[in-house]
Every structure is written in structure tokens, then in C-alpha cells.
XYZ file of C-alpha atoms in Angstrom:
372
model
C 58.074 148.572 -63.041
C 58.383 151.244 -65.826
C 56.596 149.911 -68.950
C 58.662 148.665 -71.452
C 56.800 150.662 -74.191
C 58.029 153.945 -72.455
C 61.268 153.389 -71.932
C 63.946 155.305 -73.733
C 65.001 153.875 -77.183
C 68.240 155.252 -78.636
C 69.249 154.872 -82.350
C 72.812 155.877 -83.314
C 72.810 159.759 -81.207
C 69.297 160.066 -81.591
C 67.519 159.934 -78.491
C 63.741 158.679 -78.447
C 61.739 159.455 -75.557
C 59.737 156.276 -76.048
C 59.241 153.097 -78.373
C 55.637 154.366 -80.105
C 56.814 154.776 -83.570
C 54.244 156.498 -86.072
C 54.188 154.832 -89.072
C 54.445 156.172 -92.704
C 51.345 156.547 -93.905
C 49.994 157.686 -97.880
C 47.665 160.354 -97.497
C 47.285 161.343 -101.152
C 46.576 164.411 -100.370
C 50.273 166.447 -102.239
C 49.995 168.407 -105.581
C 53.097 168.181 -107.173
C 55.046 166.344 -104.641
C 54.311 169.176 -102.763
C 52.833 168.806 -98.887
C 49.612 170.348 -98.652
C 47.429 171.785 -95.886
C 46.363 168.739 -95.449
C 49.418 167.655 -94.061
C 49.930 170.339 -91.625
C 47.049 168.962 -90.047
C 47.554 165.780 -90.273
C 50.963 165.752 -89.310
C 49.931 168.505 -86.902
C 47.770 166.303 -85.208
C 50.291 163.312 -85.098
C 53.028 165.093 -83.718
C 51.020 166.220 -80.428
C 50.398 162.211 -80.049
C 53.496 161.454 -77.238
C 55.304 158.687 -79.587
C 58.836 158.851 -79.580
C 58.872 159.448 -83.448
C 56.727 160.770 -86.045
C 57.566 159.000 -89.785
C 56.293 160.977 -93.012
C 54.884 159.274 -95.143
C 56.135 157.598 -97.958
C 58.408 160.498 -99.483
C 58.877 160.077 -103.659
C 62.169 161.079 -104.632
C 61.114 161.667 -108.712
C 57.487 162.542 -109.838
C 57.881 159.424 -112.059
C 58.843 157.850 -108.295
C 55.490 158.692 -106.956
C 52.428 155.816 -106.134
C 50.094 158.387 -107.672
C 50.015 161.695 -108.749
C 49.257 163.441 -105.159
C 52.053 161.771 -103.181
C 54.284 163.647 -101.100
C 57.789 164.358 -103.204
C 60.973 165.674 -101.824
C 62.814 166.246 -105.131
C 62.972 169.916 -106.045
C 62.669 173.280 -104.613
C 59.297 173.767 -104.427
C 58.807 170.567 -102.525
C 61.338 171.238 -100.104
C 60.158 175.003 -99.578
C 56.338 173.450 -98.651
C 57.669 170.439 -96.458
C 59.294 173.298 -94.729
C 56.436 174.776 -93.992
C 54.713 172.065 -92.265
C 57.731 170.980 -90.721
C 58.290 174.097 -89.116
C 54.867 174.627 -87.977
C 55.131 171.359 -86.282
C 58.540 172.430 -84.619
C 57.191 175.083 -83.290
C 54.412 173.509 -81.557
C 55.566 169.829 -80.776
C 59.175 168.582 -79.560
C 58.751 165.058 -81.541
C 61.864 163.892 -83.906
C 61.156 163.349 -87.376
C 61.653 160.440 -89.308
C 61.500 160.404 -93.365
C 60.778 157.555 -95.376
C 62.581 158.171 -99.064
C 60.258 155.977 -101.513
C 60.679 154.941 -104.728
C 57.296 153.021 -106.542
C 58.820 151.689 -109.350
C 56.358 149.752 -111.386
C 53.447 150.260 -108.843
C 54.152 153.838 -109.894
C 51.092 155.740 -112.007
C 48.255 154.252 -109.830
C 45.218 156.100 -109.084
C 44.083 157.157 -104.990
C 42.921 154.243 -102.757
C 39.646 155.653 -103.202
C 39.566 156.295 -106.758
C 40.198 152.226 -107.102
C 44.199 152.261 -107.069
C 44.610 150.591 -110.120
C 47.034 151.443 -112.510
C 46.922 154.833 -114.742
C 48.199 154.382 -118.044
C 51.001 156.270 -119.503
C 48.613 158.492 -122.255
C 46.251 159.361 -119.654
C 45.870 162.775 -116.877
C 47.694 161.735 -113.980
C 49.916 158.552 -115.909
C 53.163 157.985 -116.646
C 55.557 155.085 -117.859
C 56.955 153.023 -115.272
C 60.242 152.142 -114.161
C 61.591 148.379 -112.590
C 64.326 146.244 -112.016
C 62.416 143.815 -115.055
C 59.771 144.358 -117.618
C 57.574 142.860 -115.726
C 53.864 144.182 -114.472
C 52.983 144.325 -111.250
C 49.072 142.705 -112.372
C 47.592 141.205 -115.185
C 47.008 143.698 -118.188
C 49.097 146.565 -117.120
C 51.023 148.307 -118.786
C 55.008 147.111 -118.813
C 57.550 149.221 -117.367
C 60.556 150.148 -118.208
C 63.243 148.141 -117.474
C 65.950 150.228 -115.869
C 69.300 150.048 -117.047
C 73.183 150.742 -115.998
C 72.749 154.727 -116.252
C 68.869 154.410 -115.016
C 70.405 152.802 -112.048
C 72.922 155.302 -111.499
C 70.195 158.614 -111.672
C 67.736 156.456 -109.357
C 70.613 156.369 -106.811
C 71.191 159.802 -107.311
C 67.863 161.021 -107.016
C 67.513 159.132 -103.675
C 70.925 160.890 -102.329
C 69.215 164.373 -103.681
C 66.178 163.270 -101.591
C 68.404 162.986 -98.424
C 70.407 165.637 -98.961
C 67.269 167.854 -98.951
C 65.643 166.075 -95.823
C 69.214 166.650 -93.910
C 68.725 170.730 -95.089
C 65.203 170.790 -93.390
C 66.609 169.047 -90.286
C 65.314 165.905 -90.428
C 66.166 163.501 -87.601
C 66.145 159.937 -90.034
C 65.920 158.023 -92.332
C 63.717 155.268 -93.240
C 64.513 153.592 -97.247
C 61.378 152.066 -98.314
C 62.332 148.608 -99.286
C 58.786 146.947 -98.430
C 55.401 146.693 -99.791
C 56.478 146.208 -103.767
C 58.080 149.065 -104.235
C 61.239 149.702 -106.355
C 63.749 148.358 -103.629
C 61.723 145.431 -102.662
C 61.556 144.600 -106.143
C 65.048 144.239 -106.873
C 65.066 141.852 -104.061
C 62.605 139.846 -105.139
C 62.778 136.930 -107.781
C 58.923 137.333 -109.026
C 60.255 141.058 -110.085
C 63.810 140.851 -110.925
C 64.487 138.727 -114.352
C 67.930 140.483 -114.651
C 70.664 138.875 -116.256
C 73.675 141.322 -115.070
C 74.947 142.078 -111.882
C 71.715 143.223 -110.259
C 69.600 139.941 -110.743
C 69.630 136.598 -110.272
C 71.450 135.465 -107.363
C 70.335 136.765 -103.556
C 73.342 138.466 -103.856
C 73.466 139.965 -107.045
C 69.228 140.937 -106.030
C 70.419 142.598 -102.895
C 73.385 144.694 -104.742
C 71.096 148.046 -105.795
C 69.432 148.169 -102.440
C 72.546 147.786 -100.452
C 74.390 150.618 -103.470
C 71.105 153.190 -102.264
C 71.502 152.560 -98.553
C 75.696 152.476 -98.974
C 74.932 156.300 -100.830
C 72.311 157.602 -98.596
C 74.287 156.698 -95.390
C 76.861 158.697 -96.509
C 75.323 161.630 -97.031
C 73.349 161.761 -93.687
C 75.250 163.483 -90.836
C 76.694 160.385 -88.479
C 74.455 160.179 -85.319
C 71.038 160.660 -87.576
C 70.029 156.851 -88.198
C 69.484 155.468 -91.586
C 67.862 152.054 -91.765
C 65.118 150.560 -93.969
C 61.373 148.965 -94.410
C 61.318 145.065 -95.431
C 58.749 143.139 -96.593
C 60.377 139.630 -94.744
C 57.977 137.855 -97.397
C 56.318 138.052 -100.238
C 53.618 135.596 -99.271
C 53.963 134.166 -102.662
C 55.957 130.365 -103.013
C 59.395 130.620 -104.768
C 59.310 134.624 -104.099
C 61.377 137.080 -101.226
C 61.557 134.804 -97.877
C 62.574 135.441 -94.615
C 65.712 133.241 -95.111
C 66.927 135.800 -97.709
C 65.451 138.840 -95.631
C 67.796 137.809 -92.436
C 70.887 137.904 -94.560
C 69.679 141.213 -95.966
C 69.107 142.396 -92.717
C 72.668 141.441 -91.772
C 74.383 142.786 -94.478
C 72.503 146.625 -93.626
C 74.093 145.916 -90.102
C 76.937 145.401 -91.759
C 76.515 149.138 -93.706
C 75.984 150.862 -90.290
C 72.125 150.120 -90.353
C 71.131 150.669 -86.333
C 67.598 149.143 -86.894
C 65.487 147.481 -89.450
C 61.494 147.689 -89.435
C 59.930 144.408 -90.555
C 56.622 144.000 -92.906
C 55.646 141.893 -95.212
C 53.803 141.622 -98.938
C 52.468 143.709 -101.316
C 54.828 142.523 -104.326
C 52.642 140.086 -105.865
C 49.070 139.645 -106.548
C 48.663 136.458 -105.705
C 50.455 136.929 -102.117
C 47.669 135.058 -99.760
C 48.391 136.193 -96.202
C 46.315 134.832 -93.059
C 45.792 138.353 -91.267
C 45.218 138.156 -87.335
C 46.896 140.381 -84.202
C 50.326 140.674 -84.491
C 50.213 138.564 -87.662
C 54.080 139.938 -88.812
C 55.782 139.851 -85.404
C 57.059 136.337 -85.604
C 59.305 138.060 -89.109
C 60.342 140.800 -86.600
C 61.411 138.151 -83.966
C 63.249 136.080 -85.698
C 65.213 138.813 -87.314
C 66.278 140.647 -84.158
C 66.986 136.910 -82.727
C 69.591 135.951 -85.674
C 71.056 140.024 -86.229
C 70.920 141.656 -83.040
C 69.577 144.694 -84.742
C 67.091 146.655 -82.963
C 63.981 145.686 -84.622
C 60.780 147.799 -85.246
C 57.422 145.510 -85.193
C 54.265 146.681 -87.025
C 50.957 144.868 -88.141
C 47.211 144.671 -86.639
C 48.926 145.974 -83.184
C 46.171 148.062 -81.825
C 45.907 147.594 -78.344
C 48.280 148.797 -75.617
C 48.935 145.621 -73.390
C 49.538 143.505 -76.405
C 52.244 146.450 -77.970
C 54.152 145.885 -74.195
C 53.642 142.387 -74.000
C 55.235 142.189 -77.413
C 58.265 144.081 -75.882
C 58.413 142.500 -73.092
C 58.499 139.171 -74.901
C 61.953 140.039 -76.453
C 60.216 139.916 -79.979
C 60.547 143.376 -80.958
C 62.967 146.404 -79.554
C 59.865 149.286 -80.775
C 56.162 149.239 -81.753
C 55.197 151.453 -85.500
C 51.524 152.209 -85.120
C 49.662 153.067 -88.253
C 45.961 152.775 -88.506
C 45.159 152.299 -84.636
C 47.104 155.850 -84.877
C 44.874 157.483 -87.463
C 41.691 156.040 -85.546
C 42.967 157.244 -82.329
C 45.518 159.694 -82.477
C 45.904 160.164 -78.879
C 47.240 156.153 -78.471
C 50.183 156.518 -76.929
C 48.279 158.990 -73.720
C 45.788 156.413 -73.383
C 48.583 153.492 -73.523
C 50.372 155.733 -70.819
C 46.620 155.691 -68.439
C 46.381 152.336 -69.127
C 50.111 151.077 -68.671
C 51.120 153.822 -65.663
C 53.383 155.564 -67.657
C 54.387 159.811 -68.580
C 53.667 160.976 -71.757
C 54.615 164.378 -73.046
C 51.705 166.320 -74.286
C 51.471 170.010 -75.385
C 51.006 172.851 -72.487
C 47.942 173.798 -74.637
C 46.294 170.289 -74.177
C 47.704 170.296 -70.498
C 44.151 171.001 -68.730
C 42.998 167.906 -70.230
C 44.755 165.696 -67.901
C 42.017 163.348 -66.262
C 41.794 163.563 -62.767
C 42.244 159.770 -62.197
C 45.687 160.054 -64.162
C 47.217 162.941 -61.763
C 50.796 162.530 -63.067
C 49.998 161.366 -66.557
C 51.645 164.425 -68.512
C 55.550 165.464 -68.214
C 56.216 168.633 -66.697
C 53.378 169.985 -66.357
C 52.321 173.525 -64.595
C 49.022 175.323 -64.614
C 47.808 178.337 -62.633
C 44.998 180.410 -62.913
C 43.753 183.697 -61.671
């Protein structure tokens, strides 16, 4: 029996060769917005992995949009010409299909690198700015408030994120992926510990859902039909009287609604005092319940690490695709060695094609080698 984990997946007309998703993932690594050696590397490396999709990382779509000052930006010419760059170095070299995910930070904007602390940057200092959010409310103690976004704020964030996937669609990007998780600007519309509003944008789950639904509505419509759009949901903020997974299965359902094909389900990082119980697999049961009550193909991502328990999540009916993220950058080869260890093909680059152990015979597609 063909493993479950490399079997075809097929969103809208694109056609994945397999359900490994790579995972957005911050490097920090961008000056200006724009993508850096660094990420012809990195994403260099990623896309000769054999996973049915590569994501980029979180991709800002306003410098004021960006977690820090190094993130990747896709918001003006100069960051489109060097995405293009590494994009078509990968194209050359790698068949995978390419996956954006257009970010806004809102108030966890201005924050320094992971490894510089990641605490907030203030406005008056290198590398700050002033902060935007649905509410002028911080995201911790102490920090500085950000601006509270109003009716023509709302209408230039939508319009930067449109810009955003107008310029992805130009460098032939195969999807879309909104950030709505993790405490970022969509997520915090959603959520009642961030939105205070008193208009049509706050207060009510439906008046919280509104801008989020308004960017997805806009971006759909500007991306080619056949190239999915769907979005990134924190299914709880971990946090009593805050975002739930009540409220994120009637989101969920109204982005099917919006021609959403798939949603990929997270959870936290809107509040400080969010206390999750981490473990393997520790968000699946969010991504279960989901695809159980919307029937939309749901992506599944948290502490999965090890091949068998990626397939026996699939198998289980609990999740339609696996999103790898650290396991990947610890082992960037994961999905060969899931192939080894499940029985299954994996495409892998002619260059790498001598590598094939000799106890996996039949392990890479279409392969041919001769030698004089």
C-alpha cells in the first residue's frame, strides 16, 4: 500500500506531488525586505528536499509590516527584483511549487532577531518603528502602544496585501498562504484580547472576522483561478475568554465559503500569558476537528518530527497534509528518509542522484546514470 504521505494532494489546479509541506519559516536574514544570499541557500537547500511544496517565509507586505527589520518584504521593486533572483535560481535547479505566505505583524511589528532577544524596538531607536493594530493595545507589558488603525488605514493595509499578491503572481508564484496565526495583524482582528473596536471591525465574532475575510475576499481576486489562496490560523489563543476553536471552525467555514481550498491550523502566540502543554502532535486535535466539521482539506503542523507518526496522522483521517518546520531545518533531507523508511519515491535532483543507497534501489524518480 502506497503511503499516505506520498500520495498526490491537489489544491484548486495545482498539482502536489506529495503531502510534505515546508513550512514558513523567519530567517531574519533580508535587508530591506529584500531576500538575501542567505536565502538562496536556504531556500536552495529546501527546495532539493522532495516535499510537495516549499512555503517562503513569512513575506511583509510594508516595511512598517515587517517582525523586524531583516524580514523578507515583497512590497516594492527592489524586493521583487531580489526574490526573483532566488526564485529563479531555484527554478532552475529544483521542480518544487512555491507557496508564499503574505504577512502582516501588526503590533508585534519593530521587534528585534530571535537572537538579539526579540523584544520590542521602540519607535526612536535604529531598526524601530510605530506600530500598527486593530486596538491600542500592546502586545506585552511596557511596550510601546500602537497605532490603532482606522477606516482609511484599513483600506491601504488591504491594498498593500493585494500589491503583495499581485507581485508574487508576476514572479510566478504557485500560492498563497495569508498569515492569520501566531499574533499577527490578521489574527489580531480576530481575537477579543486584541480587538477593543467599537465599529464594524470589533466586537462581535462577526464583526472580528470582517477585515480578515475583506483581505482574503481582495487577494483571491487578484490571484489567477487554479493558484490556491487559503490561510494560517491560530485555532486558539491558549488564553481563557480569547480566539477559540469554536470561533476558528466558523472562520474556517466562512474562507470555504470565499473559495478557500485548504486551511493550515496552529495555534498561540497572541498573548503573553497563553500557557500551552507542548507534546507530539500537540495541535492536531485543532486540525481534526476542523477538517471533521468543514470538509476543507486541512494542513497539520506542530512537534511532528518523525515519519511514521506524520502517516499515521494521515492515515487517521486527522489531517489531509503534514507542514514540517524545524524537523525540516534539522534535517533537510526528511521527506527522502520518510520515503526509505515508509517505501515510497521521492524526486531528488540528477546531481544528488548517485547518492541513492544501495538498500533503497528505487528510492529516487526517474532516475538514469551511466558512466564511462
Amino acid at each position: 500500500m502506497t503511503a499516505r504521505l506520498f500520495e498526490p494532494l491537489t489544491l484548486d489546479a495545482l498539482e502536489l506531488e506529495n503531502r510534505i509541506l515546508i513550512a514558513p519559516m523567519c530567517q531574519y536574514s533580508a535587508r530591506a525586505g529584500e531576500a538575501s544570499d542567505w536565502h538562496m541557500m536556504h531556500l536552495g537547500h529546501l527546495a532539493m528536499s522532495g516535499a510537495g511544496l516549499l512555503t517562503l517565509e513569512a513575506t511583509a507586505v510594508s516595511p512598517e509590516a515587517r517582525i523586524t527589520d531583516w524580514d523578507l518584504g515583497l512590497y516594492d521593486d527592489a524586493t521583487e527584483r531580489a526574490l526573483a533572483r532566488v526564485l529563479g535560481a531555484i527554478r532552475d535547479y529544483a521542480p518544487i511549487p512555491v507557496c508564499i505566505q503574505i504577512a502582516h505583524a501588526g503590533r508585534k511589528a519593530s521587534s528585534a532577531a530571535p537572537w538579539s532577544g526579540g523584544q520590542q524596538i521602540p519607535p526612536d531607536s535604529p531598526h524601530g518603528w510605530r506600530t500598527e493594530a486593530p486596538s491600542a493595545i500592546p502586545h506585552g507589558e511596557g511596550e510601546v502602544l500602537p497605532h490603532a488603525l482606522d477606516a482609511a488605514d484599513l483600506k491601504r493595509v488591504r491594498a498593500e496585501f493585494v500589491a503583495t499578491a499581485r507581485r508574487a503572481v508576476r514572479l510566478g508564484i504557485e500560492a498563497v498562504e495569508l498569515h492569520g496565526a501566531h499574533g499577527y495583524l490578521l489574527h489580531q482582528f480576530l481575537s477579543p484580547l486584541s480587538n477593543e473596536r467599537t465599529d464594524a471591525y470589533g466586537g462581535s465574532l462577526q464583526n472580528r472576522m470582517r477585515f480578515p475575510l475583506e483581505v482574503f475576499e481582495a487577494v483571491r481576486e487578484v490571484v489567477p483561478a487554479g493558484s490556491p489562496v487559503w490561510m494560517r490560523v491560530s485555532a486558539t489563543d491558549w488564553v481563557e475568554e480569547g480566539w477559540d476553536l469554536d470561533e476558528t471552525v466558523e472562520f474556517a467555514q466562512a474562507l470555504k465559503g470565499r473559495g478557500a481550498p485548504a486551511i493550515h491550523v496552529s495555534t498561540g502566540g497572541l498573548s503573553t500569558r497563553q500557557s500551552i502543554q507542548l507534546g507530539p502532535g500537540y495541535q492536531v486535535p485543532f486540525a481534526e476537528r476542523i477538517r471533521a466539521e468543514t470538509g476543507l482539506t486541512t494542513i497539520a503542523v506542530g512537534l511532528i518530527t518523525e515519519p511514521r507518526q506524520a502517516e499515521a496522522i494521515l492515515q487517521e483521517g486527522r489531517a489531509d497534509a503534514i507542514s514540517l518546520a524545524r524537523a525540516m531545518l534539522y534535517d533537510p533531507r526528511w521527506p527522502w528518509h520518510a520515503a526509505a523508511e515508509l517505501g515510497a519515491r521521492v524526486r531528488a535532483p540528477k546531481q544528488y542522484w548517485r547518492s541513492q543507497p544501495r538498500a533503497f534501489k528505487d528510492l529516487f524518480k526517474d532516475t538514469a546514470f551511466g558512466q564511462r
